[in-house]
PDB file of C-alpha atoms in Angstrom:
ATOM      1  CA  MET Q   1     -45.846 -12.691   6.475  1.00  0.00           C
ATOM      2  CA  VAL Q   2     -42.291 -11.484   5.779  1.00  0.00           C
ATOM      3  CA  SER Q   3     -41.065  -8.096   7.000  1.00  0.00           C
ATOM      4  CA  ILE Q   4     -37.787  -6.151   7.158  1.00  0.00           C
ATOM      5  CA  VAL Q   5     -36.991  -4.482  10.480  1.00  0.00           C
ATOM      6  CA  THR Q   6     -33.991  -2.874  12.140  1.00  0.00           C
ATOM      7  CA  LEU Q   7     -31.580  -5.450  13.540  1.00  0.00           C
ATOM      8  CA  ALA Q   8     -31.683  -5.159  17.325  1.00  0.00           C
ATOM      9  CA  HIS Q   9     -30.377  -6.897  20.418  1.00  0.00           C
ATOM     10  CA  GLN Q  10     -33.459  -9.099  20.692  1.00  0.00           C
ATOM     11  CA  HIS Q  11     -32.447 -10.692  17.366  1.00  0.00           C
ATOM     12  CA  VAL Q  12     -28.928 -11.652  18.461  1.00  0.00           C
ATOM     13  CA  ASP Q  13     -29.779 -15.076  19.880  1.00  0.00           C
ATOM     14  CA  ASP Q  14     -31.561 -16.313  16.755  1.00  0.00           C
ATOM     15  CA  GLY Q  15     -29.023 -14.580  14.516  1.00  0.00           C
ATOM     16  CA  ALA Q  16     -26.184 -16.435  16.207  1.00  0.00           C
ATOM     17  CA  LYS Q  17     -28.008 -19.715  15.571  1.00  0.00           C
ATOM     18  CA  LEU Q  18     -28.269 -18.906  11.854  1.00  0.00           C
ATOM     19  CA  PHE Q  19     -24.553 -18.140  11.626  1.00  0.00           C
ATOM     20  CA  VAL Q  20     -23.571 -21.314  13.482  1.00  0.00           C
ATOM     21  CA  GLN Q  21     -25.625 -23.336  10.990  1.00  0.00           C
ATOM     22  CA  SER Q  22     -23.838 -21.676   8.055  1.00  0.00           C
ATOM     23  CA  TYR Q  23     -20.424 -22.169   9.645  1.00  0.00           C
ATOM     24  CA  ALA Q  24     -21.142 -25.854  10.207  1.00  0.00           C
ATOM     25  CA  LYS Q  25     -21.622 -26.291   6.453  1.00  0.00           C
ATOM     26  CA  GLN Q  26     -18.249 -24.645   5.735  1.00  0.00           C
ATOM     27  CA  ARG Q  27     -16.531 -26.859   8.311  1.00  0.00           C
ATOM     28  CA  GLU Q  28     -17.870 -29.954   6.561  1.00  0.00           C
ATOM     29  CA  SER Q  29     -15.365 -29.295   3.784  1.00  0.00           C
ATOM     30  CA  MET Q  30     -12.623 -27.825   6.018  1.00  0.00           C
ATOM     31  CA  ALA Q  31     -12.651 -29.523   9.408  1.00  0.00           C
ATOM     32  CA  CYS Q  32      -9.463 -27.764  10.549  1.00  0.00           C
ATOM     33  CA  LEU Q  33     -11.352 -24.476  10.948  1.00  0.00           C
ATOM     34  CA  PRO Q  34     -11.472 -23.402  14.616  1.00  0.00           C
ATOM     35  CA  PRO Q  35     -14.354 -24.962  16.571  1.00  0.00           C
ATOM     36  CA  LYS Q  36     -14.878 -21.844  18.689  1.00  0.00           C
ATOM     37  CA  TYR Q  37     -16.822 -20.134  15.883  1.00  0.00           C
ATOM     38  CA  ALA Q  38     -19.269 -23.041  15.925  1.00  0.00           C
ATOM     39  CA  LYS Q  39     -20.250 -21.997  19.442  1.00  0.00           C
ATOM     40  CA  HIS Q  40     -23.401 -19.954  19.877  1.00  0.00           C
ATOM     41  CA  GLU Q  41     -21.843 -17.669  22.494  1.00  0.00           C
ATOM     42  CA  THR Q  42     -18.971 -16.695  20.171  1.00  0.00           C
ATOM     43  CA  ALA Q  43     -21.323 -15.684  17.361  1.00  0.00           C
ATOM     44  CA  ALA Q  44     -23.615 -13.847  19.771  1.00  0.00           C
ATOM     45  CA  GLN Q  45     -20.699 -11.873  21.193  1.00  0.00           C
ATOM     46  CA  LEU Q  46     -19.617 -10.771  17.712  1.00  0.00           C
ATOM     47  CA  LEU Q  47     -23.133  -9.608  16.848  1.00  0.00           C
ATOM     48  CA  GLU Q  48     -23.613  -7.781  20.138  1.00  0.00           C
ATOM     49  CA  GLY Q  49     -20.375  -5.907  19.549  1.00  0.00           C
ATOM     50  CA  ILE Q  50     -21.233  -4.620  16.087  1.00  0.00           C
ATOM     51  CA  LEU Q  51     -24.777  -3.565  17.002  1.00  0.00           C
ATOM     52  CA  GLU Q  52     -23.494  -0.944  19.426  1.00  0.00           C
ATOM     53  CA  ASN Q  53     -22.511   1.489  16.684  1.00  0.00           C
ATOM     54  CA  HIS Q  54     -23.510   0.104  13.288  1.00  0.00           C
ATOM     55  CA  PRO Q  55     -26.881  -0.312  11.572  1.00  0.00           C
ATOM     56  CA  GLY Q  56     -28.291  -3.601  10.407  1.00  0.00           C
ATOM     57  CA  VAL Q  57     -31.472  -5.167   9.083  1.00  0.00           C
ATOM     58  CA  ALA Q  58     -33.372  -8.308  10.030  1.00  0.00           C
ATOM     59  CA  THR Q  59     -35.918 -10.347   8.097  1.00  0.00           C
ATOM     60  CA  LEU Q  60     -38.829 -11.786  10.046  1.00  0.00           C
ATOM     61  CA  SER Q  61     -41.263 -14.448   8.866  1.00  0.00           C
ATOM     62  CA  ASP Q  62     -44.372 -14.540  11.037  1.00  0.00           C
ATOM     63  CA  GLY Q  63     -42.335 -12.903  13.771  1.00  0.00           C
ATOM     64  CA  ARG Q  64     -39.410 -15.352  13.568  1.00  0.00           C
ATOM     65  CA  LEU Q  65     -35.932 -14.280  12.456  1.00  0.00           C
ATOM     66  CA  VAL Q  66     -34.987 -15.849   9.111  1.00  0.00           C
ATOM     67  CA  GLY Q  67     -32.154 -13.524   8.111  1.00  0.00           C
ATOM     68  CA  TYR Q  68     -29.925 -10.656   9.217  1.00  0.00           C
ATOM     69  CA  LEU Q  69     -27.332  -8.368   7.640  1.00  0.00           C
ATOM     70  CA  THR Q  70     -25.093  -5.770   9.258  1.00  0.00           C
ATOM     71  CA  GLY Q  71     -21.611  -4.337   8.814  1.00  0.00           C
ATOM     72  CA  TYR Q  72     -19.122  -1.593   9.538  1.00  0.00           C
ATOM     73  CA  GLY Q  73     -19.944   1.653   7.750  1.00  0.00           C
ATOM     74  CA  MET Q  74     -18.132   4.912   7.069  1.00  0.00           C
ATOM     75  CA  ILE Q  75     -14.679   3.323   6.802  1.00  0.00           C
ATOM     76  CA  PRO Q  76     -12.406   6.112   5.457  1.00  0.00           C
ATOM     77  CA  ASN Q  77     -10.769   5.582   2.044  1.00  0.00           C
ATOM     78  CA  PHE Q  78     -12.157   2.076   1.790  1.00  0.00           C
ATOM     79  CA  LYS Q  79     -10.645   0.577  -1.371  1.00  0.00           C
ATOM     80  CA  SER Q  80     -11.065   4.013  -2.971  1.00  0.00           C
ATOM     81  CA  ILE Q  81     -10.933   7.705  -2.097  1.00  0.00           C
ATOM     82  CA  GLN Q  82     -14.491   7.360  -0.768  1.00  0.00           C
ATOM     83  CA  PRO Q  83     -15.734   5.957   2.553  1.00  0.00           C
ATOM     84  CA  GLY Q  84     -17.094   2.431   2.431  1.00  0.00           C
ATOM     85  CA  ALA Q  85     -18.851  -0.342   4.321  1.00  0.00           C
ATOM     86  CA  TYR Q  86     -17.685  -3.859   5.120  1.00  0.00           C
ATOM     87  CA  VAL Q  87     -19.696  -6.953   6.106  1.00  0.00           C
ATOM     88  CA  PRO Q  88     -17.659  -9.745   7.782  1.00  0.00           C
ATOM     89  CA  GLU Q  89     -18.620 -13.380   7.232  1.00  0.00           C
ATOM     90  CA  TRP Q  90     -20.342 -13.593  10.629  1.00  0.00           C
ATOM     91  CA  ALA Q  91     -22.400 -10.411  10.097  1.00  0.00           C
ATOM     92  CA  HIS Q  92     -24.960 -12.010   7.784  1.00  0.00           C
ATOM     93  CA  ALA Q  93     -26.956 -15.218   7.467  1.00  0.00           C
ATOM     94  CA  ALA Q  94     -30.319 -16.477   6.257  1.00  0.00           C
ATOM     95  CA  ALA Q  95     -32.273 -19.617   6.983  1.00  0.00           C
ATOM     96  CA  ASP Q  96     -32.596 -22.344   4.385  1.00  0.00           C
ATOM     97  CA  GLY Q  97     -36.039 -23.045   3.019  1.00  0.00           C
ATOM     98  CA  HIS Q  98     -37.333 -19.462   3.266  1.00  0.00           C
ATOM     99  CA  ASP Q  99     -36.534 -18.162  -0.240  1.00  0.00           C
ATOM    100  CA  ARG Q 100     -33.015 -17.413   0.949  1.00  0.00           C
ATOM    101  CA  GLU Q 101     -32.006 -15.574  -2.221  1.00  0.00           C
ATOM    102  CA  ARG Q 102     -34.920 -13.157  -1.984  1.00  0.00           C
ATOM    103  CA  ILE Q 103     -34.235 -12.553   1.710  1.00  0.00           C
ATOM    104  CA  TYR Q 104     -30.661 -11.521   0.921  1.00  0.00           C
ATOM    105  CA  GLN Q 105     -31.825  -9.284  -1.912  1.00  0.00           C
ATOM    106  CA  PHE Q 106     -34.276  -7.471   0.363  1.00  0.00           C
ATOM    107  CA  MET Q 107     -31.723  -7.049   3.148  1.00  0.00           C
ATOM    108  CA  LEU Q 108     -28.974  -5.858   0.814  1.00  0.00           C
ATOM    109  CA  GLU Q 109     -31.325  -3.359  -0.811  1.00  0.00           C
ATOM    110  CA  ASN Q 110     -32.343  -1.889   2.537  1.00  0.00           C
ATOM    111  CA  LEU Q 111     -28.925  -1.766   4.174  1.00  0.00           C
ATOM    112  CA  SER Q 112     -27.090  -0.455   1.110  1.00  0.00           C
ATOM    113  CA  ARG Q 113     -29.600   2.390   0.960  1.00  0.00           C
ATOM    114  CA  ALA Q 114     -28.558   3.315   4.505  1.00  0.00           C
ATOM    115  CA  TRP Q 115     -24.874   3.061   3.575  1.00  0.00           C
ATOM    116  CA  ILE Q 116     -25.326   5.412   0.640  1.00  0.00           C
ATOM    117  CA  GLY Q 117     -27.235   7.800   2.880  1.00  0.00           C
ATOM    118  CA  ASN Q 118     -24.261   7.821   5.251  1.00  0.00           C
ATOM    119  CA  GLY Q 119     -21.798   8.444   2.426  1.00  0.00           C
ATOM    120  CA  SER Q 120     -20.380   4.908   2.126  1.00  0.00           C
ATOM    121  CA  PHE Q 121     -19.986   4.106  -1.580  1.00  0.00           C
ATOM    122  CA  ALA Q 122     -17.715   1.044  -1.621  1.00  0.00           C
ATOM    123  CA  HIS Q 123     -19.529  -2.027  -0.305  1.00  0.00           C
ATOM    124  CA  ALA Q 124     -17.621  -5.220   0.511  1.00  0.00           C
ATOM    125  CA  ILE Q 125     -18.878  -8.480   1.941  1.00  0.00           C
ATOM    126  CA  THR Q 126     -17.132 -11.678   3.027  1.00  0.00           C
ATOM    127  CA  PHE Q 127     -18.923 -15.013   2.707  1.00  0.00           C
ATOM    128  CA  PHE Q 128     -18.126 -18.708   2.963  1.00  0.00           C
ATOM    129  CA  ALA Q 129     -16.438 -20.268  -0.045  1.00  0.00           C
ATOM    130  CA  ALA Q 130     -18.726 -23.303   0.154  1.00  0.00           C
ATOM    131  CA  ASP Q 131     -21.793 -21.108  -0.417  1.00  0.00           C
ATOM    132  CA  ASP Q 132     -22.063 -21.164  -4.216  1.00  0.00           C
ATOM    133  CA  ALA Q 133     -25.565 -19.684  -4.139  1.00  0.00           C
ATOM    134  CA  LEU Q 134     -24.382 -16.556  -2.323  1.00  0.00           C
ATOM    135  CA  ARG Q 135     -21.442 -16.171  -4.659  1.00  0.00           C
ATOM    136  CA  GLU Q 136     -23.791 -16.089  -7.633  1.00  0.00           C
ATOM    137  CA  LEU Q 137     -26.258 -13.797  -5.864  1.00  0.00           C
ATOM    138  CA  PHE Q 138     -23.610 -11.189  -5.096  1.00  0.00           C
ATOM    139  CA  CYS Q 139     -22.322 -11.412  -8.654  1.00  0.00           C
ATOM    140  CA  TRP Q 140     -25.789 -10.573  -9.963  1.00  0.00           C
ATOM    141  CA  ALA Q 141     -25.965  -7.730  -7.417  1.00  0.00           C
ATOM    142  CA  GLY Q 142     -22.897  -6.093  -8.944  1.00  0.00           C
ATOM    143  CA  PHE Q 143     -20.168  -7.404  -6.658  1.00  0.00           C
ATOM    144  CA  GLY Q 144     -16.837  -8.632  -7.987  1.00  0.00           C
ATOM    145  CA  LEU Q 145     -14.378 -10.968  -6.289  1.00  0.00           C
ATOM    146  CA  LEU Q 146     -11.591  -9.122  -4.470  1.00  0.00           C
ATOM    147  CA  VAL Q 147      -9.866 -11.281  -1.838  1.00  0.00           C
ATOM    148  CA  VAL Q 148      -9.623 -15.003  -1.135  1.00  0.00           C
ATOM    149  CA  ASP Q 149      -8.956 -16.395   2.345  1.00  0.00           C
ATOM    150  CA  ALA Q 150      -7.545 -19.909   2.144  1.00  0.00           C
ATOM    151  CA  VAL Q 151      -6.389 -22.579   4.591  1.00  0.00           C
ATOM    152  CA  ARG Q 152      -4.439 -25.822   4.567  1.00  0.00           C
ATOM    153  CA  VAL Q 153      -4.044 -28.464   7.238  1.00  0.00           C
ATOM    154  CA  ILE Q 154      -0.614 -28.784   8.819  1.00  0.00           C
ATOM    155  CA  ASP Q 155      -0.228 -32.531   8.933  1.00  0.00           C
ATOM    156  CA  PRO Q 156       2.843 -33.788  10.832  1.00  0.00           C
ATOM    157  CA  ALA Q 157       3.475 -36.312   8.072  1.00  0.00           C
ATOM    158  CA  ASP Q 158       2.681 -34.005   5.158  1.00  0.00           C
ATOM    159  CA  ARG Q 159       5.429 -32.202   3.281  1.00  0.00           C
ATOM    160  CA  LEU Q 160       5.268 -30.552  -0.129  1.00  0.00           C
ATOM    161  CA  LYS Q 161       8.407 -32.377  -1.331  1.00  0.00           C
ATOM    162  CA  PRO Q 162       9.441 -29.524  -3.627  1.00  0.00           C
ATOM    163  CA  ALA Q 163      12.219 -29.883  -6.159  1.00  0.00           C
ATOM    164  CA  GLU Q 164      15.617 -28.629  -5.081  1.00  0.00           C
ATOM    165  CA  PRO Q 165      16.491 -25.211  -6.557  1.00  0.00           C
ATOM    166  CA  GLU Q 166      19.808 -24.515  -8.241  1.00  0.00           C
ATOM    167  CA  PRO Q 167      22.819 -25.376  -6.053  1.00  0.00           C
ATOM    168  CA  GLU Q 168      23.827 -21.703  -6.043  1.00  0.00           C
ATOM    169  CA  ILE Q 169      20.504 -20.729  -4.421  1.00  0.00           C
ATOM    170  CA  VAL Q 170      20.604 -20.976  -0.630  1.00  0.00           C
ATOM    171  CA  ILE Q 171      17.380 -21.474   1.361  1.00  0.00           C
ATOM    172  CA  ARG Q 172      17.718 -20.177   4.912  1.00  0.00           C
ATOM    173  CA  GLN Q 173      16.090 -18.215   7.711  1.00  0.00           C
ATOM    174  CA  ALA Q 174      16.290 -14.429   7.448  1.00  0.00           C
ATOM    175  CA  ASN Q 175      18.490 -12.540   9.892  1.00  0.00           C
ATOM    176  CA  GLU Q 176      19.417  -8.974  10.823  1.00  0.00           C
ATOM    177  CA  GLY Q 177      21.951  -8.800   8.037  1.00  0.00           C
ATOM    178  CA  ASP Q 178      19.084  -9.087   5.539  1.00  0.00           C
ATOM    179  CA  LEU Q 179      17.143  -5.985   6.584  1.00  0.00           C
ATOM    180  CA  GLU Q 180      18.108  -3.872   3.584  1.00  0.00           C
ATOM    181  CA  GLU Q 181      17.353  -6.688   1.151  1.00  0.00           C
ATOM    182  CA  LEU Q 182      14.066  -7.508   2.907  1.00  0.00           C
ATOM    183  CA  ALA Q 183      12.998  -3.870   2.611  1.00  0.00           C
ATOM    184  CA  ARG Q 184      13.804  -4.032  -1.099  1.00  0.00           C
ATOM    185  CA  LEU Q 185      11.652  -7.145  -1.573  1.00  0.00           C
ATOM    186  CA  ASP Q 186       8.854  -5.475   0.388  1.00  0.00           C
ATOM    187  CA  ASN Q 187       8.944  -2.463  -1.935  1.00  0.00           C
ATOM    188  CA  GLU Q 188       9.065  -4.697  -5.005  1.00  0.00           C
ATOM    189  CA  LEU Q 189       5.929  -6.518  -3.841  1.00  0.00           C
ATOM    190  CA  ILE Q 190       4.111  -3.231  -3.218  1.00  0.00           C
ATOM    191  CA  ASN Q 191       5.027  -1.984  -6.687  1.00  0.00           C
ATOM    192  CA  TYR Q 192       4.059  -5.299  -8.279  1.00  0.00           C
ATOM    193  CA  LEU Q 193       0.609  -5.284  -6.663  1.00  0.00           C
ATOM    194  CA  GLN Q 194      -0.034  -1.672  -7.705  1.00  0.00           C
ATOM    195  CA  ARG Q 195       0.412  -2.543 -11.376  1.00  0.00           C
ATOM    196  CA  ALA Q 196      -1.875  -4.522 -13.675  1.00  0.00           C
ATOM    197  CA  PRO Q 197      -3.585  -6.878 -13.183  1.00  0.00           C
ATOM    198  CA  THR Q 198      -4.075  -6.369  -9.418  1.00  0.00           C
ATOM    199  CA  PHE Q 199      -4.147  -2.552  -9.036  1.00  0.00           C
ATOM    200  CA  LEU Q 200      -3.870  -2.738  -5.235  1.00  0.00           C
ATOM    201  CA  PHE Q 201      -3.149   0.607  -3.606  1.00  0.00           C
ATOM    202  CA  PRO Q 202      -1.042   0.288  -0.412  1.00  0.00           C
ATOM    203  CA  ASP Q 203      -3.128   1.242   2.600  1.00  0.00           C
ATOM    204  CA  HIS Q 204      -0.430   1.690   5.243  1.00  0.00           C
ATOM    205  CA  GLU Q 205       0.081   5.278   6.355  1.00  0.00           C
ATOM    206  CA  LYS Q 206       3.625   4.972   7.695  1.00  0.00           C
ATOM    207  CA  GLU Q 207       6.793   3.186   6.710  1.00  0.00           C
ATOM    208  CA  PRO Q 208       6.870  -0.371   8.094  1.00  0.00           C
ATOM    209  CA  ASP Q 209       9.547  -1.402  10.581  1.00  0.00           C
ATOM    210  CA  THR Q 210      11.358  -4.071   8.571  1.00  0.00           C
ATOM    211  CA  ALA Q 211      13.034  -5.615  11.618  1.00  0.00           C
ATOM    212  CA  VAL Q 212       9.740  -6.018  13.480  1.00  0.00           C
ATOM    213  CA  GLU Q 213       7.783  -7.131  10.415  1.00  0.00           C
ATOM    214  CA  PHE Q 214      10.219  -9.834   9.293  1.00  0.00           C
ATOM    215  CA  LEU Q 215      12.254 -10.705  12.393  1.00  0.00           C
ATOM    216  CA  GLY Q 216       9.882  -9.968  15.294  1.00  0.00           C
ATOM    217  CA  GLU Q 217       9.051 -12.541  17.949  1.00  0.00           C
ATOM    218  CA  ASN Q 218       5.767 -13.440  16.242  1.00  0.00           C
ATOM    219  CA  ALA Q 219       7.272 -13.792  12.759  1.00  0.00           C
ATOM    220  CA  PHE Q 220       9.411 -16.337  10.935  1.00  0.00           C
ATOM    221  CA  SER Q 221      10.881 -15.409   7.561  1.00  0.00           C
ATOM    222  CA  MET Q 222      12.527 -17.782   5.110  1.00  0.00           C
ATOM    223  CA  VAL Q 223      14.520 -16.433   2.175  1.00  0.00           C
ATOM    224  CA  ALA Q 224      16.209 -17.644  -0.979  1.00  0.00           C
ATOM    225  CA  GLU Q 225      19.622 -16.104  -1.613  1.00  0.00           C
ATOM    226  CA  LYS Q 226      22.105 -16.123  -4.468  1.00  0.00           C
ATOM    227  CA  ASP Q 227      25.330 -14.128  -4.606  1.00  0.00           C
ATOM    228  CA  GLN Q 228      24.341 -12.179  -1.460  1.00  0.00           C
ATOM    229  CA  ARG Q 229      21.107 -11.025  -3.074  1.00  0.00           C
ATOM    230  CA  LEU Q 230      17.685 -12.142  -1.834  1.00  0.00           C
ATOM    231  CA  LEU Q 231      15.542 -13.654  -4.575  1.00  0.00           C
ATOM    232  CA  ALA Q 232      12.438 -14.545  -2.570  1.00  0.00           C
ATOM    233  CA  CYS Q 233      10.874 -14.496   0.875  1.00  0.00           C
ATOM    234  CA  ILE Q 234       7.847 -15.982   2.631  1.00  0.00           C
ATOM    235  CA  ARG Q 235       6.934 -14.748   6.098  1.00  0.00           C
ATOM    236  CA  GLY Q 236       4.961 -16.808   8.592  1.00  0.00           C
ATOM    237  CA  THR Q 237       3.206 -15.490  11.702  1.00  0.00           C
ATOM    238  CA  LEU Q 238       2.068 -17.213  14.881  1.00  0.00           C
ATOM    239  CA  ARG Q 239      -1.501 -16.033  14.233  1.00  0.00           C
ATOM    240  CA  LYS Q 240      -3.353 -14.805  11.172  1.00  0.00           C
ATOM    241  CA  GLU Q 241      -4.726 -11.401  12.148  1.00  0.00           C
ATOM    242  CA  ASP Q 242      -5.353  -9.477   8.908  1.00  0.00           C
ATOM    243  CA  ALA Q 243      -7.845 -11.948   7.464  1.00  0.00           C
ATOM    244  CA  CYS Q 244     -11.401 -13.207   7.752  1.00  0.00           C
ATOM    245  CA  THR Q 245     -12.501 -13.825  11.331  1.00  0.00           C
ATOM    246  CA  ILE Q 246     -12.928 -17.602  11.193  1.00  0.00           C
ATOM    247  CA  VAL Q 247      -9.181 -18.229  10.731  1.00  0.00           C
ATOM    248  CA  GLN Q 248      -8.182 -16.050  13.666  1.00  0.00           C
ATOM    249  CA  ASP Q 249      -7.345 -18.579  16.353  1.00  0.00           C
ATOM    250  CA  ALA Q 250      -4.357 -19.758  18.384  1.00  0.00           C
ATOM    251  CA  SER Q 251      -4.359 -23.051  16.467  1.00  0.00           C
ATOM    252  CA  VAL Q 252      -3.924 -21.339  13.084  1.00  0.00           C
ATOM    253  CA  MET Q 253      -0.663 -19.796  11.890  1.00  0.00           C
ATOM    254  CA  GLY Q 254      -0.593 -17.297   9.061  1.00  0.00           C
ATOM    255  CA  ILE Q 255       1.367 -16.180   6.031  1.00  0.00           C
ATOM    256  CA  ASP Q 256       1.314 -12.446   5.402  1.00  0.00           C
ATOM    257  CA  PHE Q 257       4.171 -11.891   2.942  1.00  0.00           C
ATOM    258  CA  ALA Q 258       5.367 -13.766  -0.117  1.00  0.00           C
ATOM    259  CA  TYR Q 259       7.369 -12.535  -3.071  1.00  0.00           C
ATOM    260  CA  THR Q 260       9.670 -14.103  -5.640  1.00  0.00           C
ATOM    261  CA  ASP Q 261      11.865 -12.230  -8.105  1.00  0.00           C
ATOM    262  CA  PRO Q 262      10.291 -12.517 -11.590  1.00  0.00           C
ATOM    263  CA  ASN Q 263      13.564 -13.870 -13.009  1.00  0.00           C
ATOM    264  CA  VAL Q 264      13.474 -17.020 -10.854  1.00  0.00           C
ATOM    265  CA  ARG Q 265       9.772 -17.836 -10.780  1.00  0.00           C
ATOM    266  CA  GLY Q 266       8.792 -21.357 -11.754  1.00  0.00           C
ATOM    267  CA  MET Q 267      11.930 -22.903 -10.250  1.00  0.00           C
ATOM    268  CA  GLY Q 268      10.273 -24.348  -7.135  1.00  0.00           C
ATOM    269  CA  ILE Q 269      11.685 -21.715  -4.780  1.00  0.00           C
ATOM    270  CA  GLY Q 270       8.272 -20.687  -3.444  1.00  0.00           C
ATOM    271  CA  ARG Q 271       7.328 -24.286  -2.657  1.00  0.00           C
ATOM    272  CA  ARG Q 272      10.616 -24.823  -0.833  1.00  0.00           C
ATOM    273  CA  LEU Q 273      10.123 -21.694   1.277  1.00  0.00           C
ATOM    274  CA  LEU Q 274       6.526 -22.664   2.010  1.00  0.00           C
ATOM    275  CA  ASP Q 275       7.632 -26.105   3.175  1.00  0.00           C
ATOM    276  CA  GLU Q 276      10.020 -24.514   5.679  1.00  0.00           C
ATOM    277  CA  ILE Q 277       7.323 -22.129   6.913  1.00  0.00           C
ATOM    278  CA  LEU Q 278       4.908 -25.026   7.486  1.00  0.00           C
ATOM    279  CA  ASP Q 279       7.633 -26.924   9.358  1.00  0.00           C
ATOM    280  CA  TRP Q 280       7.982 -23.915  11.647  1.00  0.00           C
ATOM    281  CA  GLY Q 281       4.237 -24.033  12.280  1.00  0.00           C
ATOM    282  CA  ARG Q 282       4.413 -27.753  13.079  1.00  0.00           C
ATOM    283  CA  SER Q 283       7.121 -27.113  15.638  1.00  0.00           C
ATOM    284  CA  ARG Q 284       4.736 -24.720  17.380  1.00  0.00           C
ATOM    285  CA  GLN Q 285       1.821 -27.162  17.394  1.00  0.00           C
ATOM    286  CA  LYS Q 286      -0.203 -25.277  14.791  1.00  0.00           C
ATOM    287  CA  THR Q 287      -2.869 -27.402  13.117  1.00  0.00           C
ATOM    288  CA  ALA Q 288      -3.582 -25.163  10.125  1.00  0.00           C
ATOM    289  CA  CYS Q 289      -2.080 -22.342   8.077  1.00  0.00           C
ATOM    290  CA  ALA Q 290      -4.058 -19.439   6.601  1.00  0.00           C
ATOM    291  CA  VAL Q 291      -3.254 -17.017   3.804  1.00  0.00           C
ATOM    292  CA  ASP Q 292      -5.209 -14.311   2.001  1.00  0.00           C
ATOM    293  CA  PHE Q 293      -4.558 -12.994  -1.485  1.00  0.00           C
ATOM    294  CA  GLU Q 294      -6.081 -10.772  -4.149  1.00  0.00           C
ATOM    295  CA  SER Q 295      -7.982 -12.800  -6.724  1.00  0.00           C
ATOM    296  CA  ALA Q 296      -6.795 -10.489  -9.525  1.00  0.00           C
ATOM    297  CA  ASN Q 297      -3.171 -11.382  -8.789  1.00  0.00           C
ATOM    298  CA  ALA Q 298      -3.003 -14.188 -11.345  1.00  0.00           C
ATOM    299  CA  LEU Q 299       0.466 -15.461 -10.423  1.00  0.00           C
ATOM    300  CA  GLY Q 300      -0.165 -15.331  -6.692  1.00  0.00           C
ATOM    301  CA  SER Q 301      -3.593 -16.939  -6.998  1.00  0.00           C
ATOM    302  CA  ALA Q 302      -2.191 -19.799  -9.071  1.00  0.00           C
ATOM    303  CA  PHE Q 303       0.475 -20.528  -6.450  1.00  0.00           C
ATOM    304  CA  TRP Q 304      -1.759 -20.390  -3.384  1.00  0.00           C
ATOM    305  CA  MET Q 305      -4.586 -22.385  -4.963  1.00  0.00           C
ATOM    306  CA  LYS Q 306      -2.155 -25.262  -5.558  1.00  0.00           C
ATOM    307  CA  HIS Q 307      -1.456 -25.601  -1.858  1.00  0.00           C
ATOM    308  CA  PHE Q 308      -4.469 -24.109  -0.021  1.00  0.00           C
ATOM    309  CA  SER Q 309      -8.264 -24.385  -0.139  1.00  0.00           C
ATOM    310  CA  PRO Q 310     -10.543 -21.310  -0.051  1.00  0.00           C
ATOM    311  CA  VAL Q 311     -12.684 -20.829   3.052  1.00  0.00           C
ATOM    312  CA  CYS Q 312     -13.960 -17.290   2.437  1.00  0.00           C
ATOM    313  CA  PHE Q 313     -14.419 -14.990  -0.526  1.00  0.00           C
ATOM    314  CA  SER Q 314     -14.655 -11.203  -0.234  1.00  0.00           C
ATOM    315  CA  ALA Q 315     -16.482  -9.316  -2.967  1.00  0.00           C
ATOM    316  CA  ILE Q 316     -16.864  -5.584  -3.547  1.00  0.00           C
ATOM    317  CA  ARG Q 317     -18.910  -3.131  -5.567  1.00  0.00           C
ATOM    318  CA  HIS Q 318     -18.443   0.599  -6.059  1.00  0.00           C
ATOM    319  CA  VAL Q 319     -21.504   2.835  -6.233  1.00  0.00           C
ATOM    320  CA  ASP Q 320     -21.360   6.058  -8.244  1.00  0.00           C
ATOM    321  CA  PRO Q 321     -21.492   8.877  -5.624  1.00  0.00           C
ATOM    322  CA  ARG Q 322     -23.667  10.908  -7.973  1.00  0.00           C
ATOM    323  CA  VAL Q 323     -26.666   8.743  -7.073  1.00  0.00           C
ATOM    324  CA  ALA Q 324     -26.602  10.313  -3.610  1.00  0.00           C
ATOM    325  CA  GLU Q 325     -26.423  13.802  -5.091  1.00  0.00           C
ATOM    326  CA  SER Q 326     -29.444  13.060  -7.264  1.00  0.00           C
ATOM    327  CA  GLY Q 327     -31.450  11.865  -4.282  1.00  0.00           C
ATOM    328  CA  ASP Q 328     -31.964   8.405  -5.784  1.00  0.00           C
ATOM    329  CA  GLY Q 329     -29.810   6.571  -3.242  1.00  0.00           C
TER     330      GLY Q 329
END
């Protein structure tokens, strides 16, 4: 007999086992992913933490846990002017061989009803890129792809071997004399992402500190310059923080900024900058590099997919708030 119950602390142990099994499948195609998330205690700690303040559901088959789903609700202005809910990749799993698709459908139906009741109308979920069945299931449930988290191995012997740009274009590390130009590139990227086809609204509430963002002790920025004007920049970080959980590890460096002037795209500048960023990671004993990007950003997606492999997809759906007003939520 299958039943849906409230996810509770007594389900954490079996839930962690389900996640570890799912993570093992993703690591089969991307062995450089951190091993710590394959440990039962790591998954259990994550689940214990979210259960303190956020609802979740569990599916039991003859009293045994075969699926769970939870997430963070009531996130203000979540990808809209409405509150929303977000499910990380470790906050859901279902056992194979137990009508997995139906289990997810039941859990999503029950938990999304609670989200709507709490006033959360944007629902986002992150899942492993290797899980084609889940990708299709969420598509049928009304979710659309939003963000891709991707990784590449940093091999000591592996270089991109990009073509040399024009002799007049200088590739170098950014310095304090570049702050005004770096701020300009930052603003150009924000404006670019706000327009079609990406339509990404900036979510920072205060002006960024350009010096800290680009030249801080945890950052490494490479730029392309011509005639004292910056044409492009890629920024590397010692850790990838603003991304899916499974790439957040001391062994994984990150990239959190990349922009090239439209007039010089297609000249190999981005590949040259990326090569320098990866060299920086090698010098700091990083074994992998992670990046995340909006799937709707066609130019950005094309570049990153040439050099990185997806490990997680994040999908989102927006529910019409009027369903709550009608009492049908």
